[in-house]
mmCIF file of C-alpha atoms and ligand atoms in Angstrom:
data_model
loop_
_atom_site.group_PDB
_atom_site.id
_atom_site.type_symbol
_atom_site.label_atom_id
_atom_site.label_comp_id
_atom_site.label_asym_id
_atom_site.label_seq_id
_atom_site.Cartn_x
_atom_site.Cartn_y
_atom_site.Cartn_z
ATOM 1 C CA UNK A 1 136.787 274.682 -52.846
ATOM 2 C CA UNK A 2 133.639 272.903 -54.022
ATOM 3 C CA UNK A 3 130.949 271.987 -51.439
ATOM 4 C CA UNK A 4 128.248 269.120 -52.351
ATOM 5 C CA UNK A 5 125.572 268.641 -50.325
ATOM 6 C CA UNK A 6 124.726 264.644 -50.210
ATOM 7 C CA UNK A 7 121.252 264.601 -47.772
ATOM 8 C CA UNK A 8 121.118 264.870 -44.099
ATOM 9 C CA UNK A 9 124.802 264.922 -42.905
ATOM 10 C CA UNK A 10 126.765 264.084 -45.752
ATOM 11 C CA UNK A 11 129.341 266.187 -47.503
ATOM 12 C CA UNK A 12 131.245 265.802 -50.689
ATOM 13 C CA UNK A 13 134.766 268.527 -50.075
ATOM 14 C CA UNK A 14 137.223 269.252 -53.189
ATOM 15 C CA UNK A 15 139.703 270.606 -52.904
ATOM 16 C CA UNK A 16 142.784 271.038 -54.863
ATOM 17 C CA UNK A 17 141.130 267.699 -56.555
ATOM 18 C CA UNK A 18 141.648 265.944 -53.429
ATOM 19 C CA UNK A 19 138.003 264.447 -53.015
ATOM 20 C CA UNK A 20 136.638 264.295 -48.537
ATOM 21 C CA UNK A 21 133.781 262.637 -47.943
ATOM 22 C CA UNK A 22 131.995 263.815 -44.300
ATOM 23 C CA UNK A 23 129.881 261.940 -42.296
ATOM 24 C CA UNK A 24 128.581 259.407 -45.013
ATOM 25 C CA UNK A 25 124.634 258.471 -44.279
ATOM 26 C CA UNK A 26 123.493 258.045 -47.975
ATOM 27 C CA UNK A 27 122.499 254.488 -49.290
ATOM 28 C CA UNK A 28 119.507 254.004 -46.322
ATOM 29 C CA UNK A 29 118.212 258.312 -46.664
ATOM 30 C CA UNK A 30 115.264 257.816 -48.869
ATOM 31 C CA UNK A 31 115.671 261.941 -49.856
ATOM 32 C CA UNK A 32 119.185 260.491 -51.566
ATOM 33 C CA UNK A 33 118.103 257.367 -53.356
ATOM 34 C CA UNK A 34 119.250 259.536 -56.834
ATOM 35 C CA UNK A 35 123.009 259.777 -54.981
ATOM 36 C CA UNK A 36 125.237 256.409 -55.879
ATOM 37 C CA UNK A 37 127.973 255.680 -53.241
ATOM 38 C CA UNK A 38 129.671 253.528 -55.837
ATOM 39 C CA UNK A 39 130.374 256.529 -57.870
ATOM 40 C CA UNK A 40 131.652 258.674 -54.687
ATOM 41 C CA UNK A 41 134.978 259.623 -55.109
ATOM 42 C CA UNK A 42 136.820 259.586 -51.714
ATOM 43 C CA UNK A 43 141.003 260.157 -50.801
ATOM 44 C CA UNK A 44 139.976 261.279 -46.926
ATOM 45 C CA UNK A 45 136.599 260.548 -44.943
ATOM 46 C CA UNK A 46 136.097 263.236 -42.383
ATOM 47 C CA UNK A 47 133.563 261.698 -39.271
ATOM 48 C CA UNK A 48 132.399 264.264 -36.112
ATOM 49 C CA UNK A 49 130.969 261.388 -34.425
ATOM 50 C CA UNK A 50 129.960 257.389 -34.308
ATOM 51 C CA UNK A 51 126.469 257.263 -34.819
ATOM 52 C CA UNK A 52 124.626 255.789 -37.422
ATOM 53 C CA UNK A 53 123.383 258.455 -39.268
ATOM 54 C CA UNK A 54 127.091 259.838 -39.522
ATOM 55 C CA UNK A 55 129.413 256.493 -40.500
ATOM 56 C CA UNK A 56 126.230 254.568 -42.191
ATOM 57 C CA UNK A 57 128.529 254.244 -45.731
ATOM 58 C CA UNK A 58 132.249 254.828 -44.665
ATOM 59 C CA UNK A 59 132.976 250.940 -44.891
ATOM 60 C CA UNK A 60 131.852 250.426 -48.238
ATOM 61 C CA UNK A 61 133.247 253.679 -49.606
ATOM 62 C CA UNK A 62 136.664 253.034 -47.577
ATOM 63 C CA UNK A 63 136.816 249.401 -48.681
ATOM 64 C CA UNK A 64 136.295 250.744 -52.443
ATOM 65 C CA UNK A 65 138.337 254.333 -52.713
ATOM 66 C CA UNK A 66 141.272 253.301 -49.868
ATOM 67 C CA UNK A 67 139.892 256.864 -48.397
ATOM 68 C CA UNK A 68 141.866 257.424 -45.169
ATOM 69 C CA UNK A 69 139.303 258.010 -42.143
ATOM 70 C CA UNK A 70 139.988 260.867 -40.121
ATOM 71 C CA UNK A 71 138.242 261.001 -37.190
ATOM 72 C CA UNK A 72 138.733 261.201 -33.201
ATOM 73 C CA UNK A 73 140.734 258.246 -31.852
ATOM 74 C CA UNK A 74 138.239 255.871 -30.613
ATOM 75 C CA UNK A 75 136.424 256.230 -34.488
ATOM 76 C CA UNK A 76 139.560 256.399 -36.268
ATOM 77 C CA UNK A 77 140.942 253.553 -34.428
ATOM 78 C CA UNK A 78 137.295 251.290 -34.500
ATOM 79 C CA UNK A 79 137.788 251.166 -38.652
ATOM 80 C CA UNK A 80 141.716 250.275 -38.485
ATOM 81 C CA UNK A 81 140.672 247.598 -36.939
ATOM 82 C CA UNK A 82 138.970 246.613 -40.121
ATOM 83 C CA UNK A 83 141.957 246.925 -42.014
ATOM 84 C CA UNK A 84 140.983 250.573 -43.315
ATOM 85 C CA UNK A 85 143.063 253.546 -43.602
ATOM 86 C CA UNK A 86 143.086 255.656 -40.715
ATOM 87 C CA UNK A 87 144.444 259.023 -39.231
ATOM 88 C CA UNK A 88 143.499 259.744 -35.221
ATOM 89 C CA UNK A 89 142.743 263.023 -34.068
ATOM 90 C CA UNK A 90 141.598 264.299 -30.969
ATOM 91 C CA UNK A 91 140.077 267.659 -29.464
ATOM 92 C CA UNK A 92 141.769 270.599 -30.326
ATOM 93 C CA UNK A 93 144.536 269.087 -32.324
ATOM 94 C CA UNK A 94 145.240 270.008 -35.953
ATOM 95 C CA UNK A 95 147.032 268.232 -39.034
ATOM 96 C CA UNK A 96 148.608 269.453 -42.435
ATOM 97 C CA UNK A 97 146.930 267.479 -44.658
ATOM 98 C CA UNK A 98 148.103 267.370 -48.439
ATOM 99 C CA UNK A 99 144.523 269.486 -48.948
ATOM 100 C CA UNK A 100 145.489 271.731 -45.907
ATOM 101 C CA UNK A 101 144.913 271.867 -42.299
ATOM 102 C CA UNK A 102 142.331 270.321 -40.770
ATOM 103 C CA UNK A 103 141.395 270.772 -36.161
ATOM 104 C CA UNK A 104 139.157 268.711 -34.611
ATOM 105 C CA UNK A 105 136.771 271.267 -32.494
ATOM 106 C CA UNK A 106 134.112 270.487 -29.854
ATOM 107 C CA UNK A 107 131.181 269.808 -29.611
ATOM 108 C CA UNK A 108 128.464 269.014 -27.505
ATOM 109 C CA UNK A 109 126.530 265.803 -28.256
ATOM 110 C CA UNK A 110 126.963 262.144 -27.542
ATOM 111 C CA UNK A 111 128.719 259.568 -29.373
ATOM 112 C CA UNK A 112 128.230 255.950 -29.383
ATOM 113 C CA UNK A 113 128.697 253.175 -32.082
ATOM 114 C CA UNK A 114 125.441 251.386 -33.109
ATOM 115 C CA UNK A 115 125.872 248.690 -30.942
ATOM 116 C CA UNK A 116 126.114 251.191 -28.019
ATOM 117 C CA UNK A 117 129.959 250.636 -27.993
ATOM 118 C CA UNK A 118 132.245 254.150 -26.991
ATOM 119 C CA UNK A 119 132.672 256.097 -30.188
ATOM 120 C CA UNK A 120 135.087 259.041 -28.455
ATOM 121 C CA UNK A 121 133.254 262.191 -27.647
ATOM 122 C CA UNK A 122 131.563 264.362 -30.772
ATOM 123 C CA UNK A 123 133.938 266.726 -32.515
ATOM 124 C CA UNK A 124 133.726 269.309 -35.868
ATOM 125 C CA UNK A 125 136.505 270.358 -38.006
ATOM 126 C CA UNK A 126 137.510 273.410 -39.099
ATOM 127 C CA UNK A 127 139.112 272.907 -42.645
ATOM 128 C CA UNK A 128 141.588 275.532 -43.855
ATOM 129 C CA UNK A 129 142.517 274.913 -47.801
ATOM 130 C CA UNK A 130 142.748 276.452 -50.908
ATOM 131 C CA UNK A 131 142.634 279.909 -48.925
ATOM 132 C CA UNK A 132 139.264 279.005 -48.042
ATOM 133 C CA UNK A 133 138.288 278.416 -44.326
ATOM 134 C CA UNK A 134 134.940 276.217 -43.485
ATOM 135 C CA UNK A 135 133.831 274.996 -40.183
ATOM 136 C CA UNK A 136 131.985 271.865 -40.154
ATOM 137 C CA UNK A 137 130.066 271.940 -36.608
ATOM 138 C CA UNK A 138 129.057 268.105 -36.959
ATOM 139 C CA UNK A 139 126.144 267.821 -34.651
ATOM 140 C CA UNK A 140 126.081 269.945 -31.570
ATOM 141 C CA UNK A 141 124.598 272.260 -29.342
ATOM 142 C CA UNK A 142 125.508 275.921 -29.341
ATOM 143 C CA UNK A 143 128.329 276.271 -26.841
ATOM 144 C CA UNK A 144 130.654 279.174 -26.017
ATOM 145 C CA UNK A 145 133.799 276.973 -27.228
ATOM 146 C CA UNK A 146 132.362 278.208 -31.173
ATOM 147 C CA UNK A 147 133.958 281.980 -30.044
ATOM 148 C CA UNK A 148 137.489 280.039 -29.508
ATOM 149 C CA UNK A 149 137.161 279.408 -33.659
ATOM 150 C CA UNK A 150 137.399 282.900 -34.996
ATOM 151 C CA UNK A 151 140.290 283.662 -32.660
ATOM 152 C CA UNK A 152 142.638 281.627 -35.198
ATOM 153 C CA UNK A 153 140.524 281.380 -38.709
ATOM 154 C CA UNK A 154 138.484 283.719 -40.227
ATOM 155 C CA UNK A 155 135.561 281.513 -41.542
ATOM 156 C CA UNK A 156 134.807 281.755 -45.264
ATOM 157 C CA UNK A 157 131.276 279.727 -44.721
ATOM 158 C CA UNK A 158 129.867 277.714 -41.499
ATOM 159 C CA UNK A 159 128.187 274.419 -41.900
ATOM 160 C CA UNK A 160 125.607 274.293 -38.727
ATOM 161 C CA UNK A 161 123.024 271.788 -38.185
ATOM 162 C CA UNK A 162 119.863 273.387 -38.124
ATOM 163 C CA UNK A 163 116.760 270.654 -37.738
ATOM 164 C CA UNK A 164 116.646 271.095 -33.914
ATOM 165 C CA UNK A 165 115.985 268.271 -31.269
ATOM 166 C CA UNK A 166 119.288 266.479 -31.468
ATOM 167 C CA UNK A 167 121.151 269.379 -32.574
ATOM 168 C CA UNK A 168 121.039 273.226 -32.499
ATOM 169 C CA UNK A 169 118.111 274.624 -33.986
ATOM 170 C CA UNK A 170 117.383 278.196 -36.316
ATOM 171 C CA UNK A 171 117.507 280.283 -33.535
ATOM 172 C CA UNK A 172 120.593 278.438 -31.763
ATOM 173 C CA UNK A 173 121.953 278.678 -35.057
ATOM 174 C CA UNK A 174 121.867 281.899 -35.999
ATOM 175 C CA UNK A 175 123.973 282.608 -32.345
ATOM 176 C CA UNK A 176 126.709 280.499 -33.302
ATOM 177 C CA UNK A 177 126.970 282.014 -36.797
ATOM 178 C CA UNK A 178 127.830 285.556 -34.769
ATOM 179 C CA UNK A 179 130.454 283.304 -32.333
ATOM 180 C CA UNK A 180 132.132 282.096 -35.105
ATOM 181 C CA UNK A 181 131.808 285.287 -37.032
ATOM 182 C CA UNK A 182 130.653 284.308 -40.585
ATOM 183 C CA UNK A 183 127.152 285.247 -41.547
ATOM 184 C CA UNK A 184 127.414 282.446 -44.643
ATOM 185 C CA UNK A 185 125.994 279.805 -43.410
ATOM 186 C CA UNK A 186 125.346 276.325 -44.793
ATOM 187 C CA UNK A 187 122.425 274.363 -43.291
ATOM 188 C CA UNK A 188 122.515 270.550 -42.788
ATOM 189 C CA UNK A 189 121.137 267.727 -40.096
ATOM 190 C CA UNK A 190 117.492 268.985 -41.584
ATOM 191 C CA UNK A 191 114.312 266.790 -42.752
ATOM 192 C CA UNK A 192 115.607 263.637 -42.798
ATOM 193 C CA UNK A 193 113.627 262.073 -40.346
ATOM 194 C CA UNK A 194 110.297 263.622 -38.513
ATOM 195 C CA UNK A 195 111.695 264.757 -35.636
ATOM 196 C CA UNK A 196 114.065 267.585 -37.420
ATOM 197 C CA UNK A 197 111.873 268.532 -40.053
ATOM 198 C CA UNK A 198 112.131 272.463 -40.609
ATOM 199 C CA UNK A 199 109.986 274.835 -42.867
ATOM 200 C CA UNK A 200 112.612 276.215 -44.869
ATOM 201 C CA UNK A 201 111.414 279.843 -45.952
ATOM 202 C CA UNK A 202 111.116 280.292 -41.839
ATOM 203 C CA UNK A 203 114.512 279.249 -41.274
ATOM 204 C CA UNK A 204 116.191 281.281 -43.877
ATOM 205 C CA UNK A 205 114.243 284.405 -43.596
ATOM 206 C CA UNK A 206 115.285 284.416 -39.765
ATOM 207 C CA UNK A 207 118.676 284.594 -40.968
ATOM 208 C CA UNK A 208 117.987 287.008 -43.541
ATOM 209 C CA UNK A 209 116.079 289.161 -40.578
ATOM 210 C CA UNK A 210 119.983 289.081 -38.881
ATOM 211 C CA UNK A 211 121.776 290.357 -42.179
ATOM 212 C CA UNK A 212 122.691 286.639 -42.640
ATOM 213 C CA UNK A 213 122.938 284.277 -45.777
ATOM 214 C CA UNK A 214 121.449 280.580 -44.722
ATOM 215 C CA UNK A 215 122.131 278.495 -48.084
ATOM 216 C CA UNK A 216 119.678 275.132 -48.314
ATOM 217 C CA UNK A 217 121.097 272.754 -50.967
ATOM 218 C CA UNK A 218 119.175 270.166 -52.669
ATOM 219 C CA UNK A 219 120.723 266.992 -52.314
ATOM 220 C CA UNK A 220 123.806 266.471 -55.158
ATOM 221 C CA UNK A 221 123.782 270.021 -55.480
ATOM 222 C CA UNK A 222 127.330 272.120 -54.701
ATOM 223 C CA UNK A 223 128.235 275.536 -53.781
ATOM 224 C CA UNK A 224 131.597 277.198 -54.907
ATOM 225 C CA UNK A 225 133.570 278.764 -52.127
HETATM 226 NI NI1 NI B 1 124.476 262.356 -33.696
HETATM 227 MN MN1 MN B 2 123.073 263.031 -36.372
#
């Protein structure tokens, strides 16, 4: 499983060389003007929620690459209405993908379309393929449902919003890592606007401090699970 990191929110998933796309804000982040979304490669686009800084792209990218969107039902069903490909999901159900099986987890945060039209309620997904296991929070708040995860998957890497004010912060962060029990921890939802800007040697020596790994991509660079 191959991991790029694509600014802010955005992730670029292989696996099996099935190419996900999650939560595609890319073509208005300044921090990602080097990343094309014409060149994106997309089967499946993965959403946790409607806002703007999580769907920004999945039109274009959709129209282009066919990518089916898989998303909560309200999301899901707002772009089959556009005449995109579309799978619905809701809260605590899972799906056997061709790439494997992805659930669609809580979370706490709010979820509304741009124009302030009901996007469902926030989700993440926890992604079991290639006998690797991530958990995509999507962007939250710590909450007690993150123990419910490690009950059914042991995590191979957690991928936790860290930039605080709309999401969990380092601290907050570094709790859910121990209630979802993986101490590798990806860190997204950082810098990309002034109110979740982080100072990164902080943030991962307070994991290290915890006998934790907090990886910090730069944008277009992947990880190798
Ligand atoms: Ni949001
Ligand atoms: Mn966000």
């Amino acid at each position: 499983m191959k991991i790029t990191f694509y600014g802010h929110a955005s992730l670029g998933i292989e696996v099996n060389d099935v190419h996900i796309l999650v939560d595609p804000f890319i073509s208005a982040n300044e921090k990602a003007s080097h990343i094309n979304i014409n060149a994106l490669q997309a089967d499946y686009i993965l959403l946790t929620h409607a806002h703007q800084d999580h769907i920004l792209d999945v039109e274009a990218i959709a129209k282009r690459t066919n990518a089916v969107i898989v998303s909560n039902y309200e999301i899901a069903s707002h772009f089959g209405n556009k005449g995109l490909e579309y799978h619905p999901m809701n809260h605590g159900g899972n799906w056997d993908f061709e790439f494997g099986n992805v659930k669609y987890v809580n979370a706490i945060h709010t979820s509304s379309f741009p124009d302030g039209s009901y996007g469902g309620q926030p989700g993440g997904f926890v992604i079991e393929g290639e006998r690797k296991n991530i958990y995509i929070a999507g962007d939250t708040a710590l909450t007690m449902d993150m123990k419910l995860i490690p009950m059914q998957t042991n995590l191979d890497l957690a991928i936790l919003p860290i930039g605080d004010n709309f999401t969990m912060g380092i601290d907050d962060a570094i709790l859910a890592s121990d209630f979802v029990q993986c101490d590798k921890v990806l860190g997204y939802h950082f810098d990309t606007f002034g109110y979740i800007e982080i100072d990164h040697e902080e943030a991962k020596r307070k994991f290290f401090d915890k006998n934790k790994d907090l990886m910090l991509l730069e944008i277009g660079e992947s990880l190798e699970l």
